Amino acid sequence: MTRTLTLAIALVLCAPLPAPAQQPGAPATQAAKPAPKAPPAWVAKSNAYTQQLILAQAPFNPEQLSFFGIPGYDDQTFDFGPENGRRFREATAKARDALKASAATEADPDVRQDLAILVDAADDQIAASALNERLARPWLDVGQTVFGGLQGLLSDQTAPERRAKALDRLKRYTGQVDGTPPLATLARQRYEERAEAGLLQPTRIEVEQSLQNIDTYRKGIRDLFAKYKIAGSDAALAALDEQLADYAKWTRATVLPTARTTYVLPPEMYALALKNVGIDIDPRLLIERAQVGYMETRAAMQQLAPRLAAEKKIASTDYMEVLRALKKDQFETHEIEPHYRNVVMPALDRWIAQHDVVALPNRPMQMRLGTPAESAAQPAPHFLPAPLVGNTGQQGTFVLPLGNPAAGKDAQYDDFNFPGVSWTLTAHEGRPGHELQFTAMVERGISLARTLYAFNSVNVEGWALYAEAEMVPYLPTEGQFFALQFRLLRAARAMLDPMLNLGLTDRDTAKRVLMDEVGLSNAMATQEIDRYTVRMPAQAGAYFYGYSRILQLRAETELALGDRFDRRRFNDFLLDQGLLPPDLLAKAVRESFIPSQRAGSGSSAAR
């Protein structure tokens, strides 16, 4: 499946793109006020250009377009037919060439920049499609794909008339629409037609996890259809059950025996993966910088540990012993959501306002626990953004899973379900992190080019880690300690991901570091290693690198402005730019924000 509009990938980390759900008992219309403002004229013009690329790629991404609120695709499924890669590249190239021609005559500088973003994105997508087709054998986790595509419609915040389209989409997945073969059949065909020697096979771990999770996805899909009372779905659901069972049997017999047990990617593929997430430096330099950050952060944890040990009456002052002692204070499952919603989220909002960190929306954020199927698809805390197009008040949601099915008997997390960690986790996934960034994009009318197509993990995850750091001074001591632990994890990611993919270390060594030095559970450490080697190589380094780039840019800005520097204006300006990659974001700060502050305009908004 060609992945183009992958906004949620950095947030849910390569999971299929499900739609957000409201907290239990909350009405779907409780939504957000004020409504999104009308975009400036240049944004409307830019969006019209962006529609050209969206329409060209629509047959290859209808589930994602539907998720982001673009009408007309709720009953559609992605094109996985013969030569879909070639057809995707041709359609994208045609739209790109038209956009290039428009750029040559476009007078508005903001629109020209957006056209450049679209052209660059199209070039990158074409290159990625061609490289993957040349080097990799296509294999699809059909259960996960179908679950994600259906969950995108079956949500509390999706209008009932749109939810009903989930049955049409299911019928397409199961081949019950004329001219549409079952997805499981298409997936087998795409795999079997590429039998040439030397192609990169799927990893044994991802194939085994797919087989392990099939029943979880089947139940998750049935639960969604039952919850939303979608009538007439029995035959399609029965067909899906049979097709997934047959696909699993085929996968076990045909794919699993030849799946690879090594995880080093071809250099071309890893270089492209780094570029796609926004990391624009040599991975060996990233390793070196991350190693320094890792050592500094670990030392900061050790400096704070004795103070915390005295506060909590913990015998040892070793940071790992303090960490393990604090993690024992686990919530019961029924206590988790009330703590996050009633204690942590209001306090963070209060501190953000009190200390003038960034402008806040006028409503509470959303948070809930993940379902078993969601935990199988995405076994890590994540943020599900609301529709970016046609948003009528829907909100994104911070989703907290309780375990990692891939970890087997040690599947339960102890990493997120205790008081100390809840502060920094909410600052990252909620406010002032992901939730605030994506709310700003909806409410401030940022162009589609700067949301859908400028997307890069370095911006998104860098902002969220920076948001954590902005809140650290106001947190209780225990919260500060676990903020450092999560910063240590991000530095560990930035050194271990490239080391694994360059063959400089192995999975066992990386897992030992994550468990014995970072302090993760077996379930969470397993999720991390799978993430670096199977789920999304290269992405994990984006947190540390993005955070470093924002810190550098802030230092440069503070030095340039002196006592004219205003933290809230700076942070609001960063949000106003959408998801620009680091170089373009720095250019905007240098050429717009700094001059406007020197002139005394006090404006933090984009043009």
XYZ file of C-alpha atoms in Angstrom, residues 314-553:
240
model
C 13.194 5.100 49.354
C 16.284 3.410 50.799
C 18.476 3.529 47.687
C 19.579 6.714 45.926
C 20.506 4.931 42.665
C 18.317 6.316 39.905
C 17.240 2.881 38.647
C 16.291 1.715 42.134
C 14.315 4.912 42.709
C 12.599 4.480 39.355
C 11.625 0.867 40.078
C 10.301 1.771 43.501
C 8.110 4.553 42.110
C 6.746 2.331 39.339
C 5.311 -0.026 41.965
C 2.587 2.517 42.738
C 0.386 1.191 39.915
C -3.182 2.340 39.327
C -6.036 -0.097 39.093
C -7.419 -0.007 35.545
C -10.544 1.881 36.592
C -8.390 4.585 38.236
C -6.288 5.483 35.181
C -8.649 7.643 33.134
C -10.005 9.587 36.161
C -6.454 10.416 37.252
C -5.385 11.650 33.834
C -8.643 13.487 33.178
C -9.379 14.962 36.607
C -5.913 15.546 38.057
C -3.239 15.832 35.398
C -4.972 17.489 32.454
C -6.546 20.369 34.420
C -3.274 21.034 36.240
C -1.301 21.233 32.999
C -3.849 23.626 31.503
C -3.602 25.777 34.635
C 0.205 25.888 34.560
C 0.319 26.596 30.814
C -1.942 29.615 31.335
C -0.302 30.749 34.576
C 3.209 30.712 33.101
C 2.197 31.972 29.651
C 3.695 29.010 27.826
C 1.431 28.972 24.758
C -2.116 29.953 23.760
C -4.689 27.369 24.894
C -7.926 26.266 23.238
C -11.127 26.955 25.147
C -12.080 23.362 26.005
C -10.775 20.247 27.723
C -8.755 17.696 25.778
C -9.842 14.087 25.185
C -8.203 10.971 26.633
C -9.146 7.297 26.848
C -7.673 3.810 27.228
C -6.969 1.742 24.126
C -8.969 -1.339 23.174
C -7.224 -4.736 22.784
C -7.339 -4.409 18.990
C -5.842 -0.904 19.157
C -3.074 -2.188 21.421
C -2.297 -4.909 18.897
C -2.218 -2.390 16.040
C -0.329 0.244 18.026
C 1.157 -0.880 21.347
C 2.326 2.545 22.505
C 0.669 5.738 23.776
C -0.440 7.820 20.807
C -2.545 10.728 19.683
C -5.310 10.306 17.102
C -5.896 13.637 15.324
C -9.360 14.908 14.425
C -10.324 15.553 10.783
C -8.345 18.421 9.309
C -10.913 19.097 6.570
C -14.547 19.941 7.285
C -13.991 19.778 11.029
C -17.229 20.705 12.824
C -15.843 20.515 16.332
C -14.358 17.028 16.478
C -11.352 16.682 18.745
C -8.295 14.495 18.660
C -7.771 11.948 21.410
C -4.840 10.808 23.533
C -5.063 6.990 23.613
C -3.262 5.004 26.305
C -2.793 1.246 25.731
C -2.385 -1.037 28.731
C -0.193 -3.671 27.139
C 1.679 -5.067 24.159
C 0.289 -8.374 22.854
C 3.580 -9.031 21.045
C 5.380 -9.394 24.381
C 3.648 -12.705 25.153
C 3.302 -13.632 28.816
C 4.886 -10.319 29.867
C 2.452 -8.272 27.793
C 1.338 -5.871 30.540
C 2.941 -2.433 30.794
C 4.042 -0.879 34.064
C 5.380 2.195 32.241
C 2.325 4.486 32.071
C -0.032 3.487 34.863
C 1.346 5.269 37.907
C 1.251 8.893 39.089
C 4.795 10.036 38.350
C 4.790 9.335 34.626
C 1.335 10.741 33.905
C 2.546 14.360 33.828
C 5.126 14.168 31.071
C 3.124 11.636 29.048
C 0.129 13.983 29.002
C 2.323 16.977 28.151
C 3.613 15.018 25.130
C 0.432 13.422 23.791
C -1.884 16.178 25.039
C -0.999 19.725 26.025
C 1.123 21.505 25.110
C 2.208 18.649 22.803
C 0.394 16.801 20.020
C -3.155 17.738 20.965
C -2.372 21.441 21.033
C -0.362 21.339 17.814
C -3.095 19.612 15.832
C -5.867 21.665 17.382
C -3.954 24.761 16.293
C -3.788 23.504 12.726
C -7.561 23.027 12.628
C -8.493 26.252 14.408
C -5.968 28.569 12.758
C -6.714 27.532 9.185
C -3.249 26.296 8.212
C -2.943 25.170 4.604
C -3.282 21.515 3.615
C 0.168 21.607 2.053
C 1.644 22.488 5.455
C -0.325 19.790 7.262
C -0.812 16.799 4.974
C 2.212 17.141 2.697
C 4.816 19.021 4.746
C 4.383 16.425 7.474
C 7.584 15.157 9.049
C 8.186 13.380 12.335
C 11.034 15.719 13.232
C 8.567 18.610 13.483
C 5.729 16.702 15.157
C 7.731 14.676 17.665
C 10.287 17.417 18.199
C 7.493 19.799 19.199
C 5.975 17.228 21.581
C 9.301 16.532 23.324
C 9.969 20.288 23.501
C 6.471 20.665 24.999
C 7.405 18.158 27.709
C 10.533 20.176 28.507
C 8.541 23.412 28.679
C 6.434 21.953 31.498
C 9.189 20.299 33.559
C 9.842 23.292 35.885
C 6.215 23.253 37.082
C 5.869 19.511 37.708
C 6.137 17.760 41.057
C 9.580 16.250 41.697
C 8.363 12.797 40.715
C 7.001 14.206 37.463
C 10.330 15.900 36.725
C 12.149 12.607 37.286
C 10.004 10.701 34.807
C 10.199 13.554 32.311
C 13.940 12.929 32.385
C 13.367 9.188 31.979
C 11.319 9.784 28.849
C 13.942 12.214 27.547
C 16.513 9.469 28.189
C 14.347 7.095 26.150
C 14.290 9.554 23.223
C 18.092 9.811 23.273
C 18.312 6.011 23.464
C 16.050 5.766 20.436
C 18.199 8.151 18.430
C 21.315 6.062 19.050
C 19.815 2.536 18.999
C 17.604 2.852 15.898
C 20.463 3.791 13.546
C 22.860 1.398 15.289
C 20.478 -1.512 14.710
C 19.811 -0.542 11.115
C 23.489 0.004 10.350
C 24.459 -3.304 11.940
C 26.363 -1.635 14.813
C 24.491 -3.450 17.583
C 21.911 -6.228 18.003
C 18.373 -6.533 19.366
C 19.447 -8.209 22.620
C 21.949 -5.460 23.471
C 19.446 -2.739 22.630
C 16.777 -4.408 24.766
C 19.176 -4.685 27.700
C 19.891 -0.947 27.510
C 16.185 -0.115 27.418
C 15.315 -2.342 30.369
C 18.395 -1.978 32.611
C 19.371 1.655 31.973
C 16.223 3.395 30.709
C 13.952 1.380 33.009
C 11.314 0.105 30.590
C 9.183 -2.988 31.140
C 9.756 -6.046 28.979
C 6.536 -5.259 27.096
C 7.574 -1.678 26.363
C 11.166 -2.608 25.490
C 9.841 -5.244 23.074
C 7.608 -2.627 21.461
C 10.588 -0.306 21.120
C 12.882 -2.850 19.462
C 10.113 -3.934 17.084
C 9.581 -0.278 16.264
C 13.220 0.330 15.316
C 13.570 -2.839 13.228
C 10.097 -3.822 11.990
C 7.328 -1.260 12.411
C 9.084 1.923 11.294
C 12.851 2.010 11.070
C 14.308 5.559 11.310
C 11.254 7.256 12.877
C 12.339 6.860 16.488
C 15.304 9.203 16.046
C 12.974 12.073 15.095
C 12.105 12.936 18.722
C 15.632 13.705 19.865
C 16.635 15.333 16.585
C 13.510 17.495 16.363
C 13.843 18.568 19.999
C 17.488 19.487 19.400
C 16.602 21.574 16.354
C 13.913 23.523 18.239
C 16.252 24.129 21.188
C 18.953 25.400 18.829
C 16.452 27.663 17.073
